[in-house]
Amino acid sequence: MNARVKDGRKQVNVLSQQKPHVVAFQDVRATSVRQYEQAFAEIGLRYILHTFQDPSDEATPTGVLIASCFELERLPHLPSSALWPEGMLSPHPEKVMKHWAKRMLFATLQSPWGKIDLYNAYVTPGLHKEGTSAGRKIYSSIKLDLLTGIYHTLATPSDRLRILCGDFNTPQKETITGETITWGQSYSKSKGCYYVRRKEVERHKAEFRVLRGLADYDLSDAYRRVHGYRSEKVYSWRTYRYDHIFASQALVPLSISYLNLLQEHQLSDHVPIEAIFVPKTVPQVAEIV
């Protein structure tokens, strides 16, 4: 969920009503990190990792954070050659690496039923802008490279329980028939269906591989596993379902829903997603918000 607010303590206090065991935040302000550390410790989530713990000369305004009642161990990032084996789409690799370092946080939870790898991701919007000497410029390819890096990180068999969660700024739409429409697709009135635009093949590929392709590697959409596609009107930001949890099949979602409590308190522009999982082999419950 999005944590880019001034009063992080209020966010944590509201979330504490859900009695979470693990919380994953995206878009966290650097100036709010200390406040979050204190507030989460007060509600029993004393193990905290965030991307501002990494030494950096870059003045990156936002990052990501994980708070847990379980011990956390940071997972290393793969080398660039493994993340982008075909090369980056962006002509600005230094910017991609900056966003990757601050907006991807991978850790292992030391849970009561064994280790669980948790991947917390904030994918930069396609219309991301940064200031240049010539004014503000759009860097649309950064989003695609981040999605590609996520895919190559996780597109491998694993014996470990895994959860991928975060704000992915995709898809454009989902239909009641089970279609996932990326931002690389448009609707054809003449054909009555969506198609991939010729100039957006790479955009469609990058988005679709994460949204649906990781299911081939035991990381499927936990919300759709429970609710199916009978209703496409589920939103987490404006009229889009951008915030997701993907999980191993061995993690059974007892319930999963989008919580309006933070929006009701005007504490986030995103609706947080909460999942209650139980491993198939162990009758104990953990919550991921």
PDB file of N, CA and C in Angstrom, residues 92-155:
ATOM      1  N   HIS A  92      18.365   5.047 -20.245  1.00  0.00           N
ATOM      2  CA  HIS A  92      18.971   5.663 -19.065  1.00  0.00           C
ATOM      3  C   HIS A  92      19.155   4.598 -17.974  1.00  0.00           C
ATOM      4  N   PRO A  93      20.105   3.687 -18.154  1.00  0.00           N
ATOM      5  CA  PRO A  93      20.280   2.585 -17.192  1.00  0.00           C
ATOM      6  C   PRO A  93      20.564   3.051 -15.776  1.00  0.00           C
ATOM      7  N   GLU A  94      21.232   4.189 -15.633  1.00  0.00           N
ATOM      8  CA  GLU A  94      21.541   4.665 -14.284  1.00  0.00           C
ATOM      9  C   GLU A  94      20.264   5.017 -13.522  1.00  0.00           C
ATOM     10  N   LYS A  95      19.259   5.514 -14.234  1.00  0.00           N
ATOM     11  CA  LYS A  95      17.987   5.837 -13.586  1.00  0.00           C
ATOM     12  C   LYS A  95      17.219   4.569 -13.227  1.00  0.00           C
ATOM     13  N   VAL A  96      17.282   3.583 -14.108  1.00  0.00           N
ATOM     14  CA  VAL A  96      16.632   2.308 -13.813  1.00  0.00           C
ATOM     15  C   VAL A  96      17.226   1.700 -12.546  1.00  0.00           C
ATOM     16  N   MET A  97      18.536   1.709 -12.433  1.00  0.00           N
ATOM     17  CA  MET A  97      19.195   1.117 -11.278  1.00  0.00           C
ATOM     18  C   MET A  97      18.863   1.880  -9.994  1.00  0.00           C
ATOM     19  N   LYS A  98      18.731   3.196 -10.109  1.00  0.00           N
ATOM     20  CA  LYS A  98      18.358   3.990  -8.934  1.00  0.00           C
ATOM     21  C   LYS A  98      16.961   3.606  -8.453  1.00  0.00           C
ATOM     22  N   HIS A  99      16.035   3.478  -9.402  1.00  0.00           N
ATOM     23  CA  HIS A  99      14.666   3.111  -9.031  1.00  0.00           C
ATOM     24  C   HIS A  99      14.608   1.679  -8.506  1.00  0.00           C
ATOM     25  N   TRP A 100      15.372   0.776  -9.104  1.00  0.00           N
ATOM     26  CA  TRP A 100      15.399  -0.608  -8.644  1.00  0.00           C
ATOM     27  C   TRP A 100      15.903  -0.681  -7.205  1.00  0.00           C
ATOM     28  N   ALA A 101      16.949   0.052  -6.903  1.00  0.00           N
ATOM     29  CA  ALA A 101      17.546  -0.002  -5.572  1.00  0.00           C
ATOM     30  C   ALA A 101      16.614   0.533  -4.495  1.00  0.00           C
ATOM     31  N   LYS A 102      15.829   1.552  -4.819  1.00  0.00           N
ATOM     32  CA  LYS A 102      14.976   2.177  -3.815  1.00  0.00           C
ATOM     33  C   LYS A 102      13.559   1.629  -3.780  1.00  0.00           C
ATOM     34  N   ARG A 103      13.143   0.935  -4.835  1.00  0.00           N
ATOM     35  CA  ARG A 103      11.731   0.549  -4.918  1.00  0.00           C
ATOM     36  C   ARG A 103      11.505  -0.954  -4.962  1.00  0.00           C
ATOM     37  N   MET A 104      12.552  -1.722  -4.712  1.00  0.00           N
ATOM     38  CA  MET A 104      12.443  -3.173  -4.608  1.00  0.00           C
ATOM     39  C   MET A 104      13.078  -3.609  -3.286  1.00  0.00           C
ATOM     40  N   LEU A 105      12.335  -4.339  -2.480  1.00  0.00           N
ATOM     41  CA  LEU A 105      12.844  -4.810  -1.190  1.00  0.00           C
ATOM     42  C   LEU A 105      12.462  -6.280  -1.037  1.00  0.00           C
ATOM     43  N   PHE A 106      13.471  -7.142  -1.040  1.00  0.00           N
ATOM     44  CA  PHE A 106      13.257  -8.585  -1.006  1.00  0.00           C
ATOM     45  C   PHE A 106      13.827  -9.125   0.309  1.00  0.00           C
ATOM     46  N   ALA A 107      13.008  -9.900   1.034  1.00  0.00           N
ATOM     47  CA  ALA A 107      13.440 -10.377   2.353  1.00  0.00           C
ATOM     48  C   ALA A 107      12.859 -11.753   2.643  1.00  0.00           C
ATOM     49  N   THR A 108      13.484 -12.445   3.588  1.00  0.00           N
ATOM     50  CA  THR A 108      12.981 -13.725   4.073  1.00  0.00           C
ATOM     51  C   THR A 108      12.371 -13.534   5.454  1.00  0.00           C
ATOM     52  N   LEU A 109      11.129 -14.008   5.622  1.00  0.00           N
ATOM     53  CA  LEU A 109      10.461 -14.001   6.917  1.00  0.00           C
ATOM     54  C   LEU A 109      10.769 -15.310   7.634  1.00  0.00           C
ATOM     55  N   GLN A 110      11.182 -15.224   8.884  1.00  0.00           N
ATOM     56  CA  GLN A 110      11.410 -16.421   9.701  1.00  0.00           C
ATOM     57  C   GLN A 110      10.100 -16.759  10.408  1.00  0.00           C
ATOM     58  N   SER A 111       9.144 -17.318   9.664  1.00  0.00           N
ATOM     59  CA  SER A 111       7.804 -17.564  10.183  1.00  0.00           C
ATOM     60  C   SER A 111       7.758 -18.835  11.029  1.00  0.00           C
ATOM     61  N   PRO A 112       6.674 -19.061  11.801  1.00  0.00           N
ATOM     62  CA  PRO A 112       6.558 -20.278  12.609  1.00  0.00           C
ATOM     63  C   PRO A 112       6.516 -21.555  11.780  1.00  0.00           C
ATOM     64  N   TRP A 113       6.186 -21.442  10.480  1.00  0.00           N
ATOM     65  CA  TRP A 113       6.089 -22.639   9.630  1.00  0.00           C
ATOM     66  C   TRP A 113       7.230 -22.704   8.634  1.00  0.00           C
ATOM     67  N   GLY A 114       8.285 -21.967   8.889  1.00  0.00           N
ATOM     68  CA  GLY A 114       9.443 -22.002   8.010  1.00  0.00           C
ATOM     69  C   GLY A 114       9.670 -20.670   7.314  1.00  0.00           C
ATOM     70  N   LYS A 115      10.652 -20.652   6.455  1.00  0.00           N
ATOM     71  CA  LYS A 115      11.021 -19.411   5.796  1.00  0.00           C
ATOM     72  C   LYS A 115      10.059 -19.098   4.648  1.00  0.00           C
ATOM     73  N   ILE A 116       9.701 -17.811   4.550  1.00  0.00           N
ATOM     74  CA  ILE A 116       8.871 -17.320   3.451  1.00  0.00           C
ATOM     75  C   ILE A 116       9.597 -16.137   2.818  1.00  0.00           C
ATOM     76  N   ASP A 117       9.816 -16.204   1.527  1.00  0.00           N
ATOM     77  CA  ASP A 117      10.435 -15.080   0.821  1.00  0.00           C
ATOM     78  C   ASP A 117       9.358 -14.078   0.433  1.00  0.00           C
ATOM     79  N   LEU A 118       9.553 -12.832   0.847  1.00  0.00           N
ATOM     80  CA  LEU A 118       8.596 -11.761   0.581  1.00  0.00           C
ATOM     81  C   LEU A 118       9.249 -10.723  -0.316  1.00  0.00           C
ATOM     82  N   TYR A 119       8.603 -10.420  -1.425  1.00  0.00           N
ATOM     83  CA  TYR A 119       9.115  -9.458  -2.405  1.00  0.00           C
ATOM     84  C   TYR A 119       8.167  -8.264  -2.426  1.00  0.00           C
ATOM     85  N   ASN A 120       8.647  -7.129  -1.945  1.00  0.00           N
ATOM     86  CA  ASN A 120       7.846  -5.912  -1.889  1.00  0.00           C
ATOM     87  C   ASN A 120       8.302  -4.981  -3.009  1.00  0.00           C
ATOM     88  N   ALA A 121       7.375  -4.638  -3.907  1.00  0.00           N
ATOM     89  CA  ALA A 121       7.753  -3.881  -5.108  1.00  0.00           C
ATOM     90  C   ALA A 121       6.879  -2.643  -5.286  1.00  0.00           C
ATOM     91  N   TYR A 122       7.522  -1.557  -5.660  1.00  0.00           N
ATOM     92  CA  TYR A 122       6.808  -0.367  -6.109  1.00  0.00           C
ATOM     93  C   TYR A 122       7.289  -0.059  -7.515  1.00  0.00           C
ATOM     94  N   VAL A 123       6.413  -0.287  -8.488  1.00  0.00           N
ATOM     95  CA  VAL A 123       6.775  -0.090  -9.890  1.00  0.00           C
ATOM     96  C   VAL A 123       6.462   1.355 -10.279  1.00  0.00           C
ATOM     97  N   THR A 124       7.482   2.045 -10.715  1.00  0.00           N
ATOM     98  CA  THR A 124       7.377   3.445 -11.109  1.00  0.00           C
ATOM     99  C   THR A 124       6.298   3.633 -12.179  1.00  0.00           C
ATOM    100  N   PRO A 125       5.456   4.660 -12.067  1.00  0.00           N
ATOM    101  CA  PRO A 125       4.407   4.886 -13.078  1.00  0.00           C
ATOM    102  C   PRO A 125       4.979   5.089 -14.475  1.00  0.00           C
ATOM    103  N   GLY A 126       4.188   4.749 -15.478  1.00  0.00           N
ATOM    104  CA  GLY A 126       4.612   4.927 -16.867  1.00  0.00           C
ATOM    105  C   GLY A 126       4.817   6.377 -17.241  1.00  0.00           C
ATOM    106  N   LEU A 127       4.131   7.284 -16.546  1.00  0.00           N
ATOM    107  CA  LEU A 127       4.272   8.718 -16.820  1.00  0.00           C
ATOM    108  C   LEU A 127       5.209   9.389 -15.816  1.00  0.00           C
ATOM    109  N   HIS A 128       6.147   8.614 -15.287  1.00  0.00           N
ATOM    110  CA  HIS A 128       7.102   9.159 -14.328  1.00  0.00           C
ATOM    111  C   HIS A 128       7.899  10.301 -14.958  1.00  0.00           C
ATOM    112  N   LYS A 129       7.996  11.412 -14.226  1.00  0.00           N
ATOM    113  CA  LYS A 129       8.717  12.581 -14.708  1.00  0.00           C
ATOM    114  C   LYS A 129       9.845  12.947 -13.752  1.00  0.00           C
ATOM    115  N   GLU A 130      10.924  13.428 -14.323  1.00  0.00           N
ATOM    116  CA  GLU A 130      12.032  13.962 -13.542  1.00  0.00           C
ATOM    117  C   GLU A 130      12.516  15.242 -14.200  1.00  0.00           C
ATOM    118  N   GLY A 131      13.029  16.126 -13.370  1.00  0.00           N
ATOM    119  CA  GLY A 131      13.508  17.400 -13.879  1.00  0.00           C
ATOM    120  C   GLY A 131      14.834  17.272 -14.605  1.00  0.00           C
ATOM    121  N   THR A 132      14.982  17.987 -15.700  1.00  0.00           N
ATOM    122  CA  THR A 132      16.229  18.058 -16.451  1.00  0.00           C
ATOM    123  C   THR A 132      16.535  19.529 -16.721  1.00  0.00           C
ATOM    124  N   SER A 133      17.676  19.787 -17.333  1.00  0.00           N
ATOM    125  CA  SER A 133      18.036  21.164 -17.661  1.00  0.00           C
ATOM    126  C   SER A 133      17.063  21.778 -18.662  1.00  0.00           C
ATOM    127  N   ALA A 134      16.362  20.913 -19.402  1.00  0.00           N
ATOM    128  CA  ALA A 134      15.388  21.388 -20.392  1.00  0.00           C
ATOM    129  C   ALA A 134      13.960  21.330 -19.878  1.00  0.00           C
ATOM    130  N   GLY A 135      13.799  21.083 -18.558  1.00  0.00           N
ATOM    131  CA  GLY A 135      12.459  20.970 -17.994  1.00  0.00           C
ATOM    132  C   GLY A 135      12.171  19.545 -17.566  1.00  0.00           C
ATOM    133  N   ARG A 136      10.936  19.278 -17.221  1.00  0.00           N
ATOM    134  CA  ARG A 136      10.552  17.948 -16.764  1.00  0.00           C
ATOM    135  C   ARG A 136      10.362  17.001 -17.935  1.00  0.00           C
ATOM    136  N   LYS A 137      10.947  15.798 -17.807  1.00  0.00           N
ATOM    137  CA  LYS A 137      10.932  14.818 -18.887  1.00  0.00           C
ATOM    138  C   LYS A 137      10.287  13.519 -18.412  1.00  0.00           C
ATOM    139  N   ILE A 138       9.515  12.879 -19.293  1.00  0.00           N
ATOM    140  CA  ILE A 138       8.877  11.609 -18.982  1.00  0.00           C
ATOM    141  C   ILE A 138       9.840  10.458 -19.276  1.00  0.00           C
ATOM    142  N   TYR A 139       9.977   9.542 -18.307  1.00  0.00           N
ATOM    143  CA  TYR A 139      10.814   8.353 -18.463  1.00  0.00           C
ATOM    144  C   TYR A 139       9.902   7.122 -18.404  1.00  0.00           C
ATOM    145  N   SER A 140       9.216   6.835 -19.475  1.00  0.00           N
ATOM    146  CA  SER A 140       8.196   5.791 -19.482  1.00  0.00           C
ATOM    147  C   SER A 140       8.778   4.388 -19.457  1.00  0.00           C
ATOM    148  N   SER A 141       9.993   4.200 -19.926  1.00  0.00           N
ATOM    149  CA  SER A 141      10.563   2.856 -20.017  1.00  0.00           C
ATOM    150  C   SER A 141      11.062   2.322 -18.686  1.00  0.00           C
ATOM    151  N   ILE A 142      11.226   3.183 -17.685  1.00  0.00           N
ATOM    152  CA  ILE A 142      11.683   2.706 -16.381  1.00  0.00           C
ATOM    153  C   ILE A 142      10.701   1.679 -15.829  1.00  0.00           C
ATOM    154  N   LYS A 143       9.405   1.959 -15.963  1.00  0.00           N
ATOM    155  CA  LYS A 143       8.379   1.024 -15.492  1.00  0.00           C
ATOM    156  C   LYS A 143       8.561  -0.352 -16.115  1.00  0.00           C
ATOM    157  N   LEU A 144       8.806  -0.400 -17.414  1.00  0.00           N
ATOM    158  CA  LEU A 144       8.930  -1.678 -18.112  1.00  0.00           C
ATOM    159  C   LEU A 144      10.169  -2.441 -17.659  1.00  0.00           C
ATOM    160  N   ASP A 145      11.264  -1.729 -17.422  1.00  0.00           N
ATOM    161  CA  ASP A 145      12.476  -2.396 -16.965  1.00  0.00           C
ATOM    162  C   ASP A 145      12.321  -2.922 -15.541  1.00  0.00           C
ATOM    163  N   LEU A 146      11.593  -2.200 -14.699  1.00  0.00           N
ATOM    164  CA  LEU A 146      11.357  -2.701 -13.344  1.00  0.00           C
ATOM    165  C   LEU A 146      10.511  -3.965 -13.376  1.00  0.00           C
ATOM    166  N   LEU A 147       9.465  -3.975 -14.197  1.00  0.00           N
ATOM    167  CA  LEU A 147       8.640  -5.174 -14.334  1.00  0.00           C
ATOM    168  C   LEU A 147       9.452  -6.345 -14.883  1.00  0.00           C
ATOM    169  N   THR A 148      10.311  -6.065 -15.844  1.00  0.00           N
ATOM    170  CA  THR A 148      11.161  -7.114 -16.409  1.00  0.00           C
ATOM    171  C   THR A 148      12.098  -7.679 -15.348  1.00  0.00           C
ATOM    172  N   GLY A 149      12.662  -6.803 -14.527  1.00  0.00           N
ATOM    173  CA  GLY A 149      13.546  -7.255 -13.454  1.00  0.00           C
ATOM    174  C   GLY A 149      12.817  -8.111 -12.434  1.00  0.00           C
ATOM    175  N   ILE A 150      11.587  -7.737 -12.104  1.00  0.00           N
ATOM    176  CA  ILE A 150      10.778  -8.542 -11.184  1.00  0.00           C
ATOM    177  C   ILE A 150      10.534  -9.924 -11.769  1.00  0.00           C
ATOM    178  N   TYR A 151      10.170  -9.943 -13.045  1.00  0.00           N
ATOM    179  CA  TYR A 151       9.883 -11.223 -13.690  1.00  0.00           C
ATOM    180  C   TYR A 151      11.106 -12.145 -13.670  1.00  0.00           C
ATOM    181  N   HIS A 152      12.247 -11.632 -14.055  1.00  0.00           N
ATOM    182  CA  HIS A 152      13.430 -12.481 -14.108  1.00  0.00           C
ATOM    183  C   HIS A 152      13.941 -12.863 -12.713  1.00  0.00           C
ATOM    184  N   THR A 153      13.613 -12.067 -11.710  1.00  0.00           N
ATOM    185  CA  THR A 153      13.958 -12.449 -10.340  1.00  0.00           C
ATOM    186  C   THR A 153      13.165 -13.674  -9.898  1.00  0.00           C
ATOM    187  N   LEU A 154      11.891 -13.735 -10.312  1.00  0.00           N
ATOM    188  CA  LEU A 154      10.979 -14.747  -9.775  1.00  0.00           C
ATOM    189  C   LEU A 154      10.630 -15.860 -10.746  1.00  0.00           C
ATOM    190  N   ALA A 155      10.984 -15.721 -12.009  1.00  0.00           N
ATOM    191  CA  ALA A 155      10.629 -16.729 -13.013  1.00  0.00           C
ATOM    192  C   ALA A 155      11.588 -17.907 -12.940  1.00  0.00           C
TER     193      ALA A 155
END
